[in-house]
Coordinates of C-alpha atoms in Angstrom, one line a residue:
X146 CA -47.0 -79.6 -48.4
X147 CA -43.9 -81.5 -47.4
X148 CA -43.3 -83.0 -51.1
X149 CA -43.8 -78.9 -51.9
X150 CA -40.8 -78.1 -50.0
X151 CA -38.7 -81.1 -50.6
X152 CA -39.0 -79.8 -54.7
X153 CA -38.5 -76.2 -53.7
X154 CA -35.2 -77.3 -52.1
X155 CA -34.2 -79.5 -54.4
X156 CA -34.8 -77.1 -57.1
X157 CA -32.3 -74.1 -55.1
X158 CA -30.0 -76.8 -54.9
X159 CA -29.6 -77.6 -58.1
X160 CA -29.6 -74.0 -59.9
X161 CA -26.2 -73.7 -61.2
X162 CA -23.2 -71.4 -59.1
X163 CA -20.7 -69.8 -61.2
X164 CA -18.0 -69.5 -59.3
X165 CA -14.5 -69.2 -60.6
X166 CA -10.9 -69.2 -58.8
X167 CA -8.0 -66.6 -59.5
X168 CA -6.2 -68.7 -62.7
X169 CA -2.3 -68.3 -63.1
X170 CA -0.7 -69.6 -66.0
X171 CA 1.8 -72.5 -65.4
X172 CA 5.1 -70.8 -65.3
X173 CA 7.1 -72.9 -67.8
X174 CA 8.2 -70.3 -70.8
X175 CA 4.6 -70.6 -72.1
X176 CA 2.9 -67.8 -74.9
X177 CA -1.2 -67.7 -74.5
X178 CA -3.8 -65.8 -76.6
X179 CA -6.8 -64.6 -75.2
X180 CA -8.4 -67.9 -77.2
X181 CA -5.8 -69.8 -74.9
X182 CA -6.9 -68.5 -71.5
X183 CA -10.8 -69.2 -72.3
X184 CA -9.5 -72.8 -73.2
X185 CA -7.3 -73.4 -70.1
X186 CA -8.9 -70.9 -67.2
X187 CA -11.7 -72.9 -65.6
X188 CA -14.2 -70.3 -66.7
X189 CA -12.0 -67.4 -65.8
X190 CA -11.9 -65.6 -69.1
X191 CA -15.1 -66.6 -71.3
X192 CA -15.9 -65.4 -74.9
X193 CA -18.9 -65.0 -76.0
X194 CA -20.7 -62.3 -78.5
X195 CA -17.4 -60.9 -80.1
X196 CA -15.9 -60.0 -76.4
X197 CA -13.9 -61.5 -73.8
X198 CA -14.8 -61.6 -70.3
X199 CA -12.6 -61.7 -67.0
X200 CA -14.6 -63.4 -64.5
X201 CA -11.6 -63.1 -61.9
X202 CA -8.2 -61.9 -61.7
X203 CA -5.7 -63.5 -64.4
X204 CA -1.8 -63.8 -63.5
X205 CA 0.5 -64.6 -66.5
X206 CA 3.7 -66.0 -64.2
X207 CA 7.2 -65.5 -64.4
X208 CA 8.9 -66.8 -67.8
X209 CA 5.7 -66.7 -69.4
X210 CA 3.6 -64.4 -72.2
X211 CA 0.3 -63.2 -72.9
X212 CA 0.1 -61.5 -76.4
X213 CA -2.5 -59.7 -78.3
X214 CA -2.2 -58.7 -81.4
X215 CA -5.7 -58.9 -83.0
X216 CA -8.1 -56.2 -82.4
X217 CA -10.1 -56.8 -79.1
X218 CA -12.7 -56.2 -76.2
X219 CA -11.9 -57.4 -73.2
X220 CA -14.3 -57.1 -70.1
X221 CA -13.7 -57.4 -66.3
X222 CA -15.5 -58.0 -63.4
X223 CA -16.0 -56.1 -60.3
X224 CA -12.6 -56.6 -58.1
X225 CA -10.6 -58.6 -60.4
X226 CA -7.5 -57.5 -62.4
X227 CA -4.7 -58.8 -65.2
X228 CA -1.2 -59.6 -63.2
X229 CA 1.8 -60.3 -65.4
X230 CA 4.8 -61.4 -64.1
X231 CA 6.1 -62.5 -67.3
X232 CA 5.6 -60.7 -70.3
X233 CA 2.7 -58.2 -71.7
X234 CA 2.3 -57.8 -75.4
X235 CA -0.6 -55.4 -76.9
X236 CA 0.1 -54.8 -80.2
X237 CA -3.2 -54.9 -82.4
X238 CA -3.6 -53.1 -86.2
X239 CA -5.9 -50.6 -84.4
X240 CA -7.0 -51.2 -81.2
X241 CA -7.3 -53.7 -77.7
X242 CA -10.2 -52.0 -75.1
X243 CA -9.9 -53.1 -71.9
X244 CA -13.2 -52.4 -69.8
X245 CA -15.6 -53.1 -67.3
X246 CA -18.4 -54.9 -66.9
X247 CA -20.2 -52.6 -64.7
X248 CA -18.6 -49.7 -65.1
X249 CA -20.1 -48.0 -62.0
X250 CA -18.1 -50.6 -59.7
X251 CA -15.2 -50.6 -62.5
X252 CA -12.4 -53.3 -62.0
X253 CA -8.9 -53.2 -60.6
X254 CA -6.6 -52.9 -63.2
X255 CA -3.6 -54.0 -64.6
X256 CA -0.4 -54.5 -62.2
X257 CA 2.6 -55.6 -64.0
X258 CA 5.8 -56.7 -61.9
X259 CA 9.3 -56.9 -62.9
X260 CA 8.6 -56.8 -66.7
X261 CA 11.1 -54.8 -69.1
X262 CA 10.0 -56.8 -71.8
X263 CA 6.4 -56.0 -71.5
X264 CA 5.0 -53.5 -74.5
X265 CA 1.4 -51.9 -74.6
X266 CA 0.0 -50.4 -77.8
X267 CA -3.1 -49.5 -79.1
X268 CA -5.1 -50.2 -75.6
X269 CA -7.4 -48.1 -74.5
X270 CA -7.4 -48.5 -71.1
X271 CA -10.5 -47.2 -69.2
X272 CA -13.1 -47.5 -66.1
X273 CA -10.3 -49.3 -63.7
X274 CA -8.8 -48.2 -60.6
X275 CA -5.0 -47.9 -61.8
X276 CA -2.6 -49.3 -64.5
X277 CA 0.6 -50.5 -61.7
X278 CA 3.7 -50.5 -62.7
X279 CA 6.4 -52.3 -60.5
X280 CA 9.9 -52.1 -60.6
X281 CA 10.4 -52.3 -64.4
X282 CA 11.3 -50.4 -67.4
X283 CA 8.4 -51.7 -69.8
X284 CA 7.2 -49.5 -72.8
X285 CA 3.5 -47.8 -73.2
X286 CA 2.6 -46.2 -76.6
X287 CA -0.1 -44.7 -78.6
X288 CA -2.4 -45.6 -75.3
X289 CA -5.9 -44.0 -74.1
X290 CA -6.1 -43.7 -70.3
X291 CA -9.7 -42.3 -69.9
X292 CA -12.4 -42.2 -66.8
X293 CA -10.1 -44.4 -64.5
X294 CA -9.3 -44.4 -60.8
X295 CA -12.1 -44.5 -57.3
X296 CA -9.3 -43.6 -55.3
X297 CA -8.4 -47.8 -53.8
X298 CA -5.8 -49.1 -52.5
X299 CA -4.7 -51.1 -55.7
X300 CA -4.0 -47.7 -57.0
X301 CA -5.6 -43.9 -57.7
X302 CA -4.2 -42.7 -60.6
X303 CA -4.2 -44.0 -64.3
X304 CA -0.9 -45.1 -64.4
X305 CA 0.6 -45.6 -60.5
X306 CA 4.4 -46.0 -60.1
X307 CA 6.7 -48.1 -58.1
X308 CA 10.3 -48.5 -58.9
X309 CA 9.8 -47.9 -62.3
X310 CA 10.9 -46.3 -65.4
X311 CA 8.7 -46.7 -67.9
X312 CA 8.7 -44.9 -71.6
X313 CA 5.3 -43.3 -72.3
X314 CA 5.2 -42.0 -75.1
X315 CA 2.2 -40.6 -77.6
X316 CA -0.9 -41.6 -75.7
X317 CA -3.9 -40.1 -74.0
X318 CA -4.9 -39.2 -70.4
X319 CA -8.6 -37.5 -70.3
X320 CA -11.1 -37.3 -67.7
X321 CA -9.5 -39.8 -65.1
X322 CA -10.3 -39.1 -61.2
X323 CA -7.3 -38.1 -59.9
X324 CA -3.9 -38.1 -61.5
X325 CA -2.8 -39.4 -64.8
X326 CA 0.7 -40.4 -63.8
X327 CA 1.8 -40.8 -59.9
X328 CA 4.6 -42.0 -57.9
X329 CA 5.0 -42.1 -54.5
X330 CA 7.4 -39.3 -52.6
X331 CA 10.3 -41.3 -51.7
X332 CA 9.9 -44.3 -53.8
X333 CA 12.5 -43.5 -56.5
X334 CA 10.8 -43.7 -60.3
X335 CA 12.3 -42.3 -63.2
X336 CA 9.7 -42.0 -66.3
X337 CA 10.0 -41.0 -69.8
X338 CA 7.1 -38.9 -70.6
X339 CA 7.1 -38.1 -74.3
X340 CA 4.5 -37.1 -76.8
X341 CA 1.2 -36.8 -74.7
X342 CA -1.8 -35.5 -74.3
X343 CA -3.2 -34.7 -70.7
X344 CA -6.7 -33.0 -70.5
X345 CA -9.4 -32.8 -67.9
X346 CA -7.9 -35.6 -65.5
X347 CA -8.7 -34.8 -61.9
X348 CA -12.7 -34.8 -62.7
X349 CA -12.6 -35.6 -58.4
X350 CA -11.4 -32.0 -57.9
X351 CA -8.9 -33.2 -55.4
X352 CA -5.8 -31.2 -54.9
X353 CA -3.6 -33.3 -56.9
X354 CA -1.7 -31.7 -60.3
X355 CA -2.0 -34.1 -63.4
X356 CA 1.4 -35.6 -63.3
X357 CA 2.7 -36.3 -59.3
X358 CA 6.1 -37.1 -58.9
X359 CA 8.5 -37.8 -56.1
X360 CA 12.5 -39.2 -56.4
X361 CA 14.2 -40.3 -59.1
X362 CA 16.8 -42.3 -57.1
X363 CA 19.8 -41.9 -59.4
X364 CA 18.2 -41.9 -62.5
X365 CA 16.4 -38.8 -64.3
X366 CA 12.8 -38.1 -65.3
X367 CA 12.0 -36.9 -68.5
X368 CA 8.8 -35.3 -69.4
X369 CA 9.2 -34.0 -73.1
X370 CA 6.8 -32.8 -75.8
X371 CA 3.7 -32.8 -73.6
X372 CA 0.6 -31.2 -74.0
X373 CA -0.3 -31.1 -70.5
X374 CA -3.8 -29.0 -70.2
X375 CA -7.2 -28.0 -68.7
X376 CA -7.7 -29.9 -65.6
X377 CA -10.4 -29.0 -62.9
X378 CA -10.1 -26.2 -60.5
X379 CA -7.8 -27.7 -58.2
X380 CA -5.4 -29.2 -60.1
X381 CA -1.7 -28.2 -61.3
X382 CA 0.0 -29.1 -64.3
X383 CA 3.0 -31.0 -63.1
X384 CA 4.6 -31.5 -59.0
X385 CA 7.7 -32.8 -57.8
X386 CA 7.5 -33.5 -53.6
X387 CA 10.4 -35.9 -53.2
X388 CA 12.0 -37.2 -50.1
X389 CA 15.3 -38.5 -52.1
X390 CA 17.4 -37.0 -54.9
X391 CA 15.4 -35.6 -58.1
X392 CA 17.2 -35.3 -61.4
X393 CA 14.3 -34.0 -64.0
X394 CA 14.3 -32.8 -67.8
X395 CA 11.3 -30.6 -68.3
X396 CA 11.3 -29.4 -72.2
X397 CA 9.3 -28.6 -75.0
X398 CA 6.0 -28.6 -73.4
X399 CA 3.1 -26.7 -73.4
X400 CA 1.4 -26.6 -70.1
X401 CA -1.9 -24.5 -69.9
X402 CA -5.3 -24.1 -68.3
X403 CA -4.1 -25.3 -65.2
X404 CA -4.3 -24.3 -61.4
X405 CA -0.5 -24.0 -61.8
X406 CA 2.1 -24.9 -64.1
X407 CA 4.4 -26.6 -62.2
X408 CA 5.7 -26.6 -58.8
X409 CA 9.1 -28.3 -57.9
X410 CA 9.1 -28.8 -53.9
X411 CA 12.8 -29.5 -52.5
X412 CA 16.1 -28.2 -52.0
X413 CA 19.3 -29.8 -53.0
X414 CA 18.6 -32.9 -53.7
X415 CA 16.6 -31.6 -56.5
X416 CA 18.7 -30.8 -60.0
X417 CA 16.3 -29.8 -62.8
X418 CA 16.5 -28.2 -66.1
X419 CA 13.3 -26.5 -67.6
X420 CA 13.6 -25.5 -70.7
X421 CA 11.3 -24.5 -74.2
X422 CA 8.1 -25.1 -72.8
X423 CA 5.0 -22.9 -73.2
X424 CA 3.6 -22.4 -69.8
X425 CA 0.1 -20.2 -70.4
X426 CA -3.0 -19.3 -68.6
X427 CA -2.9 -21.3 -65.3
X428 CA -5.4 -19.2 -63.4
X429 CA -8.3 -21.9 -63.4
X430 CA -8.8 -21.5 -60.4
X431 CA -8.2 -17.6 -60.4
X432 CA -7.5 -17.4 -56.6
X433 CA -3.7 -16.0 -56.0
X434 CA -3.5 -16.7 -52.9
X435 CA -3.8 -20.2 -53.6
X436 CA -2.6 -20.8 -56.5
X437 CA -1.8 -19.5 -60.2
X438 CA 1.6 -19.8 -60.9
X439 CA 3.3 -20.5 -64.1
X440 CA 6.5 -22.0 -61.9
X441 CA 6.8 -22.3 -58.2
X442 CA 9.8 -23.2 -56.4
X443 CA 9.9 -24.1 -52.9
X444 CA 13.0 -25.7 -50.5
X445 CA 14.6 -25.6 -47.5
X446 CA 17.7 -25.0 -49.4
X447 CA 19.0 -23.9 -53.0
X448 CA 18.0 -26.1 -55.7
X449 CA 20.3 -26.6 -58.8
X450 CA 17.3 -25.6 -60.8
X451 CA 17.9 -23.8 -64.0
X452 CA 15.0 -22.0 -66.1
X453 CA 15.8 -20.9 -69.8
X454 CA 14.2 -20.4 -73.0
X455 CA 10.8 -20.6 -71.5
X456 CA 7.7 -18.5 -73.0
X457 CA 5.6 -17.9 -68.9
X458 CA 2.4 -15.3 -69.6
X459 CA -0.6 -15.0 -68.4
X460 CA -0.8 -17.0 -65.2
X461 CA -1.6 -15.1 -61.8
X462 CA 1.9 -15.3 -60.9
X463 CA 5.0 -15.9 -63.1
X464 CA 7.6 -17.6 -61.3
X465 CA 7.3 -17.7 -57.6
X466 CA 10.0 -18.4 -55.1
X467 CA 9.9 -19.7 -51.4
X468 CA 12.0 -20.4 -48.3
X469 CA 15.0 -20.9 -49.9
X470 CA 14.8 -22.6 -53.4
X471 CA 17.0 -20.1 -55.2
X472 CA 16.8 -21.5 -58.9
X473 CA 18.8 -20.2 -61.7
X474 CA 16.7 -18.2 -64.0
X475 CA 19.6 -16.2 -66.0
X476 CA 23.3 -16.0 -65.3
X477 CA 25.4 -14.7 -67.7
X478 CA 28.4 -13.9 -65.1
X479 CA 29.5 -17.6 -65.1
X480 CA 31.1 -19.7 -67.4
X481 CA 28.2 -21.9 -68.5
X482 CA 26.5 -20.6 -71.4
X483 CA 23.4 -23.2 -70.9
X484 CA 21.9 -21.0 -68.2
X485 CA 21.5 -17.5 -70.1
X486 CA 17.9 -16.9 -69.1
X487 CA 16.2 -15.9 -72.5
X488 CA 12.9 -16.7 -70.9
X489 CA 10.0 -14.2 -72.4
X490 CA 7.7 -13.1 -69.9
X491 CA 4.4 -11.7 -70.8
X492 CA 1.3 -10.2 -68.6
X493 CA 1.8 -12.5 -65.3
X494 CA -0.4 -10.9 -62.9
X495 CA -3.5 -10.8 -60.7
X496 CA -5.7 -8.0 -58.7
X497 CA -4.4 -5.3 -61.5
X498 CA -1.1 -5.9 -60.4
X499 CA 1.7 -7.4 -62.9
X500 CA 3.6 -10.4 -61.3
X501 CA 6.5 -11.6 -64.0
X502 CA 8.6 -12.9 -60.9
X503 CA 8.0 -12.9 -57.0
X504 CA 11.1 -13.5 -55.0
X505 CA 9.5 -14.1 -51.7
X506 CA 13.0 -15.3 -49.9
X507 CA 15.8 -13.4 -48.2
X508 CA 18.3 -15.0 -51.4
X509 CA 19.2 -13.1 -54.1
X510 CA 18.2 -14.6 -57.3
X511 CA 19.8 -14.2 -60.8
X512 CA 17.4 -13.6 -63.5
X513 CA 19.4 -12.0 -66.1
X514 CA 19.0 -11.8 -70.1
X515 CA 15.2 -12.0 -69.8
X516 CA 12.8 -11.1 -72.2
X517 CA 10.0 -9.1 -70.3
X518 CA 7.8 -7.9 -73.1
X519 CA 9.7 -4.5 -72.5
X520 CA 13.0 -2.5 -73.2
X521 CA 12.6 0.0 -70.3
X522 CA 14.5 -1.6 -67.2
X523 CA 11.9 0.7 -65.0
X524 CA 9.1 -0.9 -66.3
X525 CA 10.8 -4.2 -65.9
X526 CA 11.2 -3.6 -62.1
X527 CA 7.5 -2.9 -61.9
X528 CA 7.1 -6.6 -63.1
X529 CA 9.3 -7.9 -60.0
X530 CA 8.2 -8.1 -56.6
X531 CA 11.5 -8.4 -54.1
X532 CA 14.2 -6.2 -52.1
X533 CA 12.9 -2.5 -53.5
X534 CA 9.4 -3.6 -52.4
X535 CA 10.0 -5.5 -49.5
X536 CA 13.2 -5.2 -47.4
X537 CA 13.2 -8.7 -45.9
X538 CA 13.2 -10.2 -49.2
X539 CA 16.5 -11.0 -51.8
X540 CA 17.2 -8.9 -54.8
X541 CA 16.7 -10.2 -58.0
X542 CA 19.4 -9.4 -60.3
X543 CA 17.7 -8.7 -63.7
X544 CA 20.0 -7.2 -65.5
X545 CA 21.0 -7.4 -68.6
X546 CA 17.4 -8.3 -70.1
X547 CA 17.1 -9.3 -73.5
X548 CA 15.3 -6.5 -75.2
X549 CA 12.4 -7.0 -77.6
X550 CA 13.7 -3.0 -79.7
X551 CA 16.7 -3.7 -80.8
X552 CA 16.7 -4.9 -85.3
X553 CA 19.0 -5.9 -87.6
X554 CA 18.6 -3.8 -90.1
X555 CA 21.7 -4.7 -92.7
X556 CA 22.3 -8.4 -92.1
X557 CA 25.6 -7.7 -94.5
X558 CA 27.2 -4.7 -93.3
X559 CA 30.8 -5.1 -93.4
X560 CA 32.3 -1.8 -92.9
X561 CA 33.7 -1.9 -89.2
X562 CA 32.8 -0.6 -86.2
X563 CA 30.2 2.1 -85.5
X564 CA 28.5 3.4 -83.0
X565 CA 26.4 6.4 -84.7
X566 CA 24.9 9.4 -82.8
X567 CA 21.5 9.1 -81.0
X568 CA 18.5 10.6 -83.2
X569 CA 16.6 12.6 -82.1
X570 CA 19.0 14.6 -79.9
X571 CA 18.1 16.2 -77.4
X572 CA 15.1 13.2 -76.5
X573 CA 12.1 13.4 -74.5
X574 CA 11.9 10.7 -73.3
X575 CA 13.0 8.7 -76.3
X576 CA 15.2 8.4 -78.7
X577 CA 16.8 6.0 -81.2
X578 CA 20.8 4.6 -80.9
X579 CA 22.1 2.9 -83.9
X580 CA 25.1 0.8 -84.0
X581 CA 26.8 -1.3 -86.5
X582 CA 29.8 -4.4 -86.5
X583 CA 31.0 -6.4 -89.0
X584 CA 31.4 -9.8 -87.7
X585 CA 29.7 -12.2 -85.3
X586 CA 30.9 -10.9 -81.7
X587 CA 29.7 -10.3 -78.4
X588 CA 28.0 -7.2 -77.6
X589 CA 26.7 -5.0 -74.6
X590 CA 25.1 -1.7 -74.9
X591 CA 25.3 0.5 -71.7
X592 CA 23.9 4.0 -70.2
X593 CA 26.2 6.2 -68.0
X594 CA 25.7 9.8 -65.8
X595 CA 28.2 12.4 -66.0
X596 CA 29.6 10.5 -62.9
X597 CA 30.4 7.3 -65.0
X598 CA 27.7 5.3 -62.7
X599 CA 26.1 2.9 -64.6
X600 CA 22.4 3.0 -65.1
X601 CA 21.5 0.6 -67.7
X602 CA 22.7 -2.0 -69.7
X603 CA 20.5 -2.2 -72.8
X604 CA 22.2 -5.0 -74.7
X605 CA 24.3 -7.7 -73.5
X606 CA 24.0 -10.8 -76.1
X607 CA 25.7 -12.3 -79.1
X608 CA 24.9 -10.7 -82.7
X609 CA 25.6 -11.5 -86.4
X610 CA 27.4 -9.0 -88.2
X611 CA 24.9 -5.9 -89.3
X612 CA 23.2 -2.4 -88.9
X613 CA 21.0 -2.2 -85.5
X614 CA 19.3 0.1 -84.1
X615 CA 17.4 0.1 -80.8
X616 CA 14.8 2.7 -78.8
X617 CA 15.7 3.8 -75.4
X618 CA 13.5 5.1 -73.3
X619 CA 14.6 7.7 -70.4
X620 CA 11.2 8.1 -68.6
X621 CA 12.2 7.6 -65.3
X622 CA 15.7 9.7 -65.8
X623 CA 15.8 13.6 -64.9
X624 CA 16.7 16.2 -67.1
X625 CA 20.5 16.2 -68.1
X626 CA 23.1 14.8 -69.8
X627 CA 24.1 11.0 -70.2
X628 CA 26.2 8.9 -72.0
X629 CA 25.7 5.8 -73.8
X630 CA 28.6 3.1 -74.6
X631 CA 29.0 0.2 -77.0
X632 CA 31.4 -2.7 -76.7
X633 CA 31.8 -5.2 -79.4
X634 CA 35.0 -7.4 -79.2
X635 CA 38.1 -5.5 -79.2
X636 CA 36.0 -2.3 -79.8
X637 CA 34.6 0.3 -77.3
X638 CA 33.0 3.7 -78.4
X639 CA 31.4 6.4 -76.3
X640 CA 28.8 9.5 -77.4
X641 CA 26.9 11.7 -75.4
X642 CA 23.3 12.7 -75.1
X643 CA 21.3 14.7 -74.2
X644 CA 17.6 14.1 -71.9
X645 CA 15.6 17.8 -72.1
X646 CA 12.2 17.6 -70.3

């Protein structure tokens, strides 16, 4: 019995232990392949049936490189990750995955530090805890983030920010736990977000939007060309919460399917221009009160946020306003010509109610030279919720709005100034007003009483010389008669007519 045991023992003893130790690269301006790192790491990284495996966590030191270029697999263990403090290269013909092992326990990640030379294409990226980015400028593209993040403290989003300004550009974020791109609140990162796809990130239902920013220190974020769309039921498109200044470009995206489009939290130290993007159907979550707005602005004081050239339909709310945000969302009184509104609104609402724009502050807010899907400035006013129905809140100033019934109908009319006489006359309730200039000029078309009070301005834009006519509705008007007045350049005409219910 006792030579039993003295075998058993010597038998545990002797059964191999693969242990490996974190490996860092020397430091000394080397370049390393995959290949290199099995050759030099102790066991670290070991290759075997077409795939690499990380057995522990891998730092490429300051000064030097790890590059691969050749189509790959790489596998990692539980708890380990890739560091680079030198120099990242991923540039294969078609593609570098980077996995895990067990992909129930996943792996850390990626964190790279202080690397603007460090450039990532081709990986896809998936069942980690975060890609980290530290305090450099380095270039992703043509990436797949996909089923990432259990919410550590190494990071719980695909890509996590600090200090940073990376490019991303053309790559995909899909079903990843909680946010595709963060930064913290007051740690100042300025990213360029170009030519991505986001789709059903967020699969932990948390209350985070798919892209959560915070300062940009004195540089600006750019998020441009996005596709940014359905998420779960509790997430928004895009947020901005920072404790520091905020200088954001927000263009040429379409953001839809969301719990909201995007929300912009701050006063003054936020300065943002949105412009040309599609924002369209965030209602996932169909619950007003929390949610469902195409834009939301929120501040303790007035943000210099402008709005223009925007298409915003069919969330629960348009644009919604609190505290005192007060963002620009058409002025045509000032000088700048940048600002003009031209935003088209279209069937924002909830409970049977339409909700183009909710002004729930005491500021007034300009939102002139809108397109709201109508030419009747009465119907337009039913679209707005703010002083008329609510005393303690601002007015919104909505006029001019760009009307959808006025046409070109003789793009080479060159025979003066005309304004031609309503038809028909007398109307009920309306009637068609027909104008005509020869050149390029600015233009306003406006409704008078007998009084000379002005009741509507119909038209208040630029247009190319031509024949145009428009339809003006007089619905809410009483019996009587009005006038109606044209200004183009130098010229000014005057005709009466005549409302007969």
């Amino acid at each position: 019995m006792k030579h039993f045991i003295l075998y058993l023992l010597m038998f545990f003893v002797t059964l191999p232990t693969f242990v490996f130790g974190i490996y860092s690269t020397p430091g000394n301006n080397s370049s390393f392949t995959l290949q290199d790192l099995v050759a030099v790491s102790s066991g670290a990284v070991t290759f075997s049936s077409g795939e690499f495996q990380m057995n522990d966590t891998i730092i490429i030191s300051n000064s030097d490189t790890l590059k691969i270029i050749t189509d790959e697999t790489v596998r990692f263990a539980t708890s380990t990750y890739l560091g680079i403090s030198g120099t990242l290269i991923i540039d294969p013909p078609m593609q570098v995955l980077f996995s895990a092992i067990d992909t129930t326990a996943r792996y850390l990640g990626v964190r790279v530090d202080e690397s603007n030379s460090s450039v990532v294409r081709n990986l896809i990226f998936e069942y980690a805890n975060s890609f980290r980015i530290f305090n450099c400028n380095m270039l992703i593209d043509s990436c797949t983030f996909r089923y990432n993040t259990s919410n550590t403290s190494f990071g719980n989003a695909a890509i996590s920010l600090f200090n940073a300004k990376p490019v991303i550009t053309n790559s995909e974020f899909i079903y990843n736990r909680r946010a595709a791109i963060q930064g913290g609140a007051n740690i100042a990162n300025a990213p360029i977000i170009s030519g991505n796809t986001f789709m059903y990130n967020n699969t932990g239902n948390s209350n985070v939007p798919q892209i959560n920013l915070g300062s940009t220190g004195n540089d600006t974020t750019f998020i441009i060309n996005n596709q940014i769309l359905r998420a779960s039921t509790n997430s928004g498109g895009i947020a901005f919460l920072p404790i520091g200044n905020a200088n954001i470009v927000i263009s040429g995206n379409t953001i839809k399917n969301n719990r909201y489009g995007l929300t912009l939290q701050g006063g003054s130290n936020i300065n943002a221009r949105i412009f040309s993007n599609i924002i369209d159907s965030n209602n996932t979550q169909n619950n007003p009160n929390l949610g469902g707005s195409g834009l939301n602005f929120i501040g303790s004081s007035p943000q210099n946020t402008v709005v223009t050239g925007n298409v915003i339909r069919w969330n629960l709310w348009g644009i919604t306003i609190q505290n005192q945000a007060k963002p620009n969302i058409g002025n045509i009184v000032n000088s700048d010509t940048s600002d003009n509104g031209k935003n088209y609104f279209f069937a924002n609402g909830n409970s049977g109610q339409l909700f183009d724009l909710y002004n729930n502050t005491p500021d007034s807010i300009y939102a002139q030279n809108n397109n709201w899907g109508v030419d009747n400035p009465d119907s337009v006013e039913a679209r707005i919720f703010h002083k008329p129905d609510d005393p303690s809140l601002g007015f919104v100033n909505y006029l001019p709005i760009m009307v959808t019934g006025i046409s070109n109908e003789n793009l080479n009319y060159t025979d003066g100034f005309k304004l031609l006489q309503n038809y028909p006359n007398p109307f009920n309730p309306e009637t068609t007003i027909k104008f005509s200039i020869p050149e390029y000029t600015a233009v306003t078309l406006e409704v008078f009483d007998v009084t000379g009070k002005l009741l509507y301005t119909l038209i208040s834009t630029e247009l190319q010389a031509g024949s145009y006519s428009m339809k003006f509705n007089a619905n809410s008007l009483a019996s009587g008669i009005y006038f109606y007045k044209l200004t183009a350049g130098n010229y000014q005409a005057t005709r009466r007519f005549i409302l007969l219910k």
